[in-house]
C-alpha positions as a Python dict, from the first residue, in 0.01 Angstrom:
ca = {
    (1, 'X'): (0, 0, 0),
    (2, 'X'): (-163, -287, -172),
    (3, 'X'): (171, -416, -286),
    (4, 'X'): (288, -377, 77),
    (5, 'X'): (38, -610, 218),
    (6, 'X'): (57, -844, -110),
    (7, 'X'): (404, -847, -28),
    (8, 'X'): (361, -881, 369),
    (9, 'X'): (145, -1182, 349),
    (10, 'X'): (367, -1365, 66),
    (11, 'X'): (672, -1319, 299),
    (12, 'X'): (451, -1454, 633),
    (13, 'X'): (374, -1743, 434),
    (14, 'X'): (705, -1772, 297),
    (15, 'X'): (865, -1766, 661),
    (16, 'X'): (593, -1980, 807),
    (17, 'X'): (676, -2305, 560),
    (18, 'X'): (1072, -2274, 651),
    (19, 'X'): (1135, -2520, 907),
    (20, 'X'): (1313, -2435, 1256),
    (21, 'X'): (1327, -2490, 1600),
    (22, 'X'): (1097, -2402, 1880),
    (23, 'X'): (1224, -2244, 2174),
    (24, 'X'): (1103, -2049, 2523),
    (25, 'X'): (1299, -1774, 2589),
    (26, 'X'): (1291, -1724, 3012),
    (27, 'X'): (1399, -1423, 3246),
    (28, 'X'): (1340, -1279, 3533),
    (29, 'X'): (1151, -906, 3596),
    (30, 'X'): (1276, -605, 3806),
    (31, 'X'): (1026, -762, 4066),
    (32, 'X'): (1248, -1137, 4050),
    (33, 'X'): (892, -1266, 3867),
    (34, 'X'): (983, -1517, 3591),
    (35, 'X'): (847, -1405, 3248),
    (36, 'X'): (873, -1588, 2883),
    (37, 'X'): (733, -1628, 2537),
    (38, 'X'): (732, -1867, 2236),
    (39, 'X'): (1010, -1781, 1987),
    (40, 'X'): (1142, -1950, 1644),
    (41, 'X'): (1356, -1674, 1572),
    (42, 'X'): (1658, -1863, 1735),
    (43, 'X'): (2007, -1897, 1561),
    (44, 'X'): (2377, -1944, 1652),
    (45, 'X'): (2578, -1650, 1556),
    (46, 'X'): (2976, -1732, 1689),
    (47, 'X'): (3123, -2026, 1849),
    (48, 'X'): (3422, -1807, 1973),
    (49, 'X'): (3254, -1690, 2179),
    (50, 'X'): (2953, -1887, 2170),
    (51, 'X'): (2724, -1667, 2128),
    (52, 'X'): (2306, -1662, 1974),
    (53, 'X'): (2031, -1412, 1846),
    (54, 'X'): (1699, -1425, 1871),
    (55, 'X'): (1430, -1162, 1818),
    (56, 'X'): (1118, -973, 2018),
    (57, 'X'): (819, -797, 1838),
    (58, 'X'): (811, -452, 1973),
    (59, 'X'): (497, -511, 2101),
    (60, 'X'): (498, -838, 2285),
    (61, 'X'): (347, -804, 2616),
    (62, 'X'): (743, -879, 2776),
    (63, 'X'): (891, -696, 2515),
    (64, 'X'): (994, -430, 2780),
    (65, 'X'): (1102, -659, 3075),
    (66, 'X'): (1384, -868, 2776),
    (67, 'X'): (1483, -496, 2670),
    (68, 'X'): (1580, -454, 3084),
    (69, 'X'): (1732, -740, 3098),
    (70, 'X'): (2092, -838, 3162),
    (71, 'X'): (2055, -1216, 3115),
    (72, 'X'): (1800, -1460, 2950),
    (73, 'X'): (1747, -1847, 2914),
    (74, 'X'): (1651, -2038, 2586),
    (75, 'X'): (1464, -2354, 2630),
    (76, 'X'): (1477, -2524, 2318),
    (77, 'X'): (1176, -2756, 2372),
    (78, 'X'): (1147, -3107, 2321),
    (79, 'X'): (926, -3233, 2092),
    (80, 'X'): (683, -3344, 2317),
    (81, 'X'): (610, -3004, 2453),
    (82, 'X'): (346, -2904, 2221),
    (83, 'X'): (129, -2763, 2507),
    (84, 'X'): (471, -2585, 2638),
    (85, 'X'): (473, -2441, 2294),
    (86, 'X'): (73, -2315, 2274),
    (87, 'X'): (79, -2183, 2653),
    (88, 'X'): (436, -1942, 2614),
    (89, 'X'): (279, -1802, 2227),
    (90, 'X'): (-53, -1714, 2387),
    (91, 'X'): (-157, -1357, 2442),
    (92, 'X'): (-397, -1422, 2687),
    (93, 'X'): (-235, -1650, 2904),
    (94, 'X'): (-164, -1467, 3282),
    (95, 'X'): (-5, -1781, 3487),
    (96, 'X'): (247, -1953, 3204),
    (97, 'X'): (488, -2070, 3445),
    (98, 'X'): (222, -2245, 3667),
    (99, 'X'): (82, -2438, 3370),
    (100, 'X'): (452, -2604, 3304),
    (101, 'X'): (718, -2762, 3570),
    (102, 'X'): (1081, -2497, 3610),
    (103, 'X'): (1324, -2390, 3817),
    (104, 'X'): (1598, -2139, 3869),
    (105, 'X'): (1938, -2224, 3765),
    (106, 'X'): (2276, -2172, 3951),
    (107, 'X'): (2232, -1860, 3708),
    (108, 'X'): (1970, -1736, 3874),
    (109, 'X'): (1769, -1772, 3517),
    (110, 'X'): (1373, -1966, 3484),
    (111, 'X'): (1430, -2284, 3304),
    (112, 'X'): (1207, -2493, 3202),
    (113, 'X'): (1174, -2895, 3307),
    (114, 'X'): (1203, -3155, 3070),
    (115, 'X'): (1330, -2922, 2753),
    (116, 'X'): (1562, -3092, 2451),
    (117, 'X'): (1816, -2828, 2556),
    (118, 'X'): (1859, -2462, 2767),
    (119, 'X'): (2169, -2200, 2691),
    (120, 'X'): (2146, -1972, 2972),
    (121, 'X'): (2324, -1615, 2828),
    (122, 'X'): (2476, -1278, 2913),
    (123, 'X'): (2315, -1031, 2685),
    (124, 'X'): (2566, -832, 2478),
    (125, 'X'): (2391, -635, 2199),
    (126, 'X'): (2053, -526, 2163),
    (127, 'X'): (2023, -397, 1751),
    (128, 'X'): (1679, -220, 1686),
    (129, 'X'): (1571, -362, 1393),
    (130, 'X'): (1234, -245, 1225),
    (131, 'X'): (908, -392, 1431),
    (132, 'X'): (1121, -594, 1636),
    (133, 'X'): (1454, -603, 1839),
    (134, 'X'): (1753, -829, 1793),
    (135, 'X'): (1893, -976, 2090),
    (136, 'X'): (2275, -1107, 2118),
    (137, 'X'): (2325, -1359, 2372),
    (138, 'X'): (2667, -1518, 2535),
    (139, 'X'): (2619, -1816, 2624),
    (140, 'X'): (2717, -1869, 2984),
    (141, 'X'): (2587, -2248, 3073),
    (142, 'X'): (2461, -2492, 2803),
    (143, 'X'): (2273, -2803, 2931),
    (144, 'X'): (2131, -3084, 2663),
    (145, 'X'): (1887, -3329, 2747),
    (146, 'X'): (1795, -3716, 2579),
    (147, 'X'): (1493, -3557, 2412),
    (148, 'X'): (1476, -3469, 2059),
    (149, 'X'): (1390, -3098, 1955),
    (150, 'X'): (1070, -2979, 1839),
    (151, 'X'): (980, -2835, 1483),
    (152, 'X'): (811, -2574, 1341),
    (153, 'X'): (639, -2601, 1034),
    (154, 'X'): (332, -2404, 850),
    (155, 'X'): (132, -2303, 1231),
    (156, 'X'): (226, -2680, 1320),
    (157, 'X'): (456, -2816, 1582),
    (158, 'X'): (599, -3180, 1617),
    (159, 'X'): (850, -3459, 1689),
    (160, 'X'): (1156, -3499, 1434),
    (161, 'X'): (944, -3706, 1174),
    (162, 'X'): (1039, -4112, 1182),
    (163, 'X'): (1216, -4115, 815),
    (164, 'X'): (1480, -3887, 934),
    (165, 'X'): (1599, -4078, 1246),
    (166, 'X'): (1681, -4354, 1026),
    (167, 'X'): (2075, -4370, 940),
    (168, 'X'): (2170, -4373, 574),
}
């Protein structure tokens, strides 16, 4: 068991020093309420169709209401949405979507204002996998914004540094 946890904690910090994305997955509930949470575990999987994955713990607090759910929204944020960020990953927070400015799209999905970029999907495979579930997505609408995405990096979030927007 020791060697598990050795192991578990390596591969956290492993996983938490690879770079990605930051994004706000969005849906509504059986009751039309909208309810989301702060995932990194975002990534393209076909472009014919265009399709993504992402991935719930089993025991998120909306784990339940994404299992029920036919479609979903993924606000990649913007850089600037650090706060964005904090407020969808916290446990405690009740009100999320009356902290941050959103609306419903022509999909009937939550989206949130001011985001680097939203794919608004048709779920088409849910894969149980270990102490979370994998989540296929169709993309049905794609809308991209002026912003620049945020990154994730070691518990940190940020802007695209300075050195990288420079052209070679």
């Amino acid at each position: 068991m020791i060697v598990q946890t050795v192991a578990t904690q390596l591969f956290k910090e492993v996983m938490g020093s690879y770079p990605t994305g930051v994004t706000v997955l969005t849906t509504l509930d059986t009751n039309n309420k909208p309810v989301g949470l702060t995932v990194n575990s975002f990534a393209s999987v076909s472009l014919d169709p265009l399709m993504i994955l992402w991935s719930i713990d089993k025991n998120a607090g909306s784990c339940e209401v994404f299992k029920q759910a036919e479609k979903f929204s993924v606000n990649i944020l913007s850089g600037e949405q650090q706060e964005v960020c904090w407020t969808f990953a916290s446990k405690s927070e009740q009100n999320r979507f009356s902290k941050h400015p959103w609306s419903l799209s022509k999909n009937n999905l939550p989206v949130l204002d001011n985001v680097f970029a939203s794919l608004e999907c048709k779920k088409v495979q849910q894969i149980d996998a270990g102490d979370h579930y994998i989540l296929i997505g169709e993309v049905l609408e794609v809308t991209k914004n002026e912003q620049d995405p945020m990154l994730y990096f070691r518990r940190k979030v940020g802007n695209v540094p300075e050195q990288w927007e420079k052209e070679n």
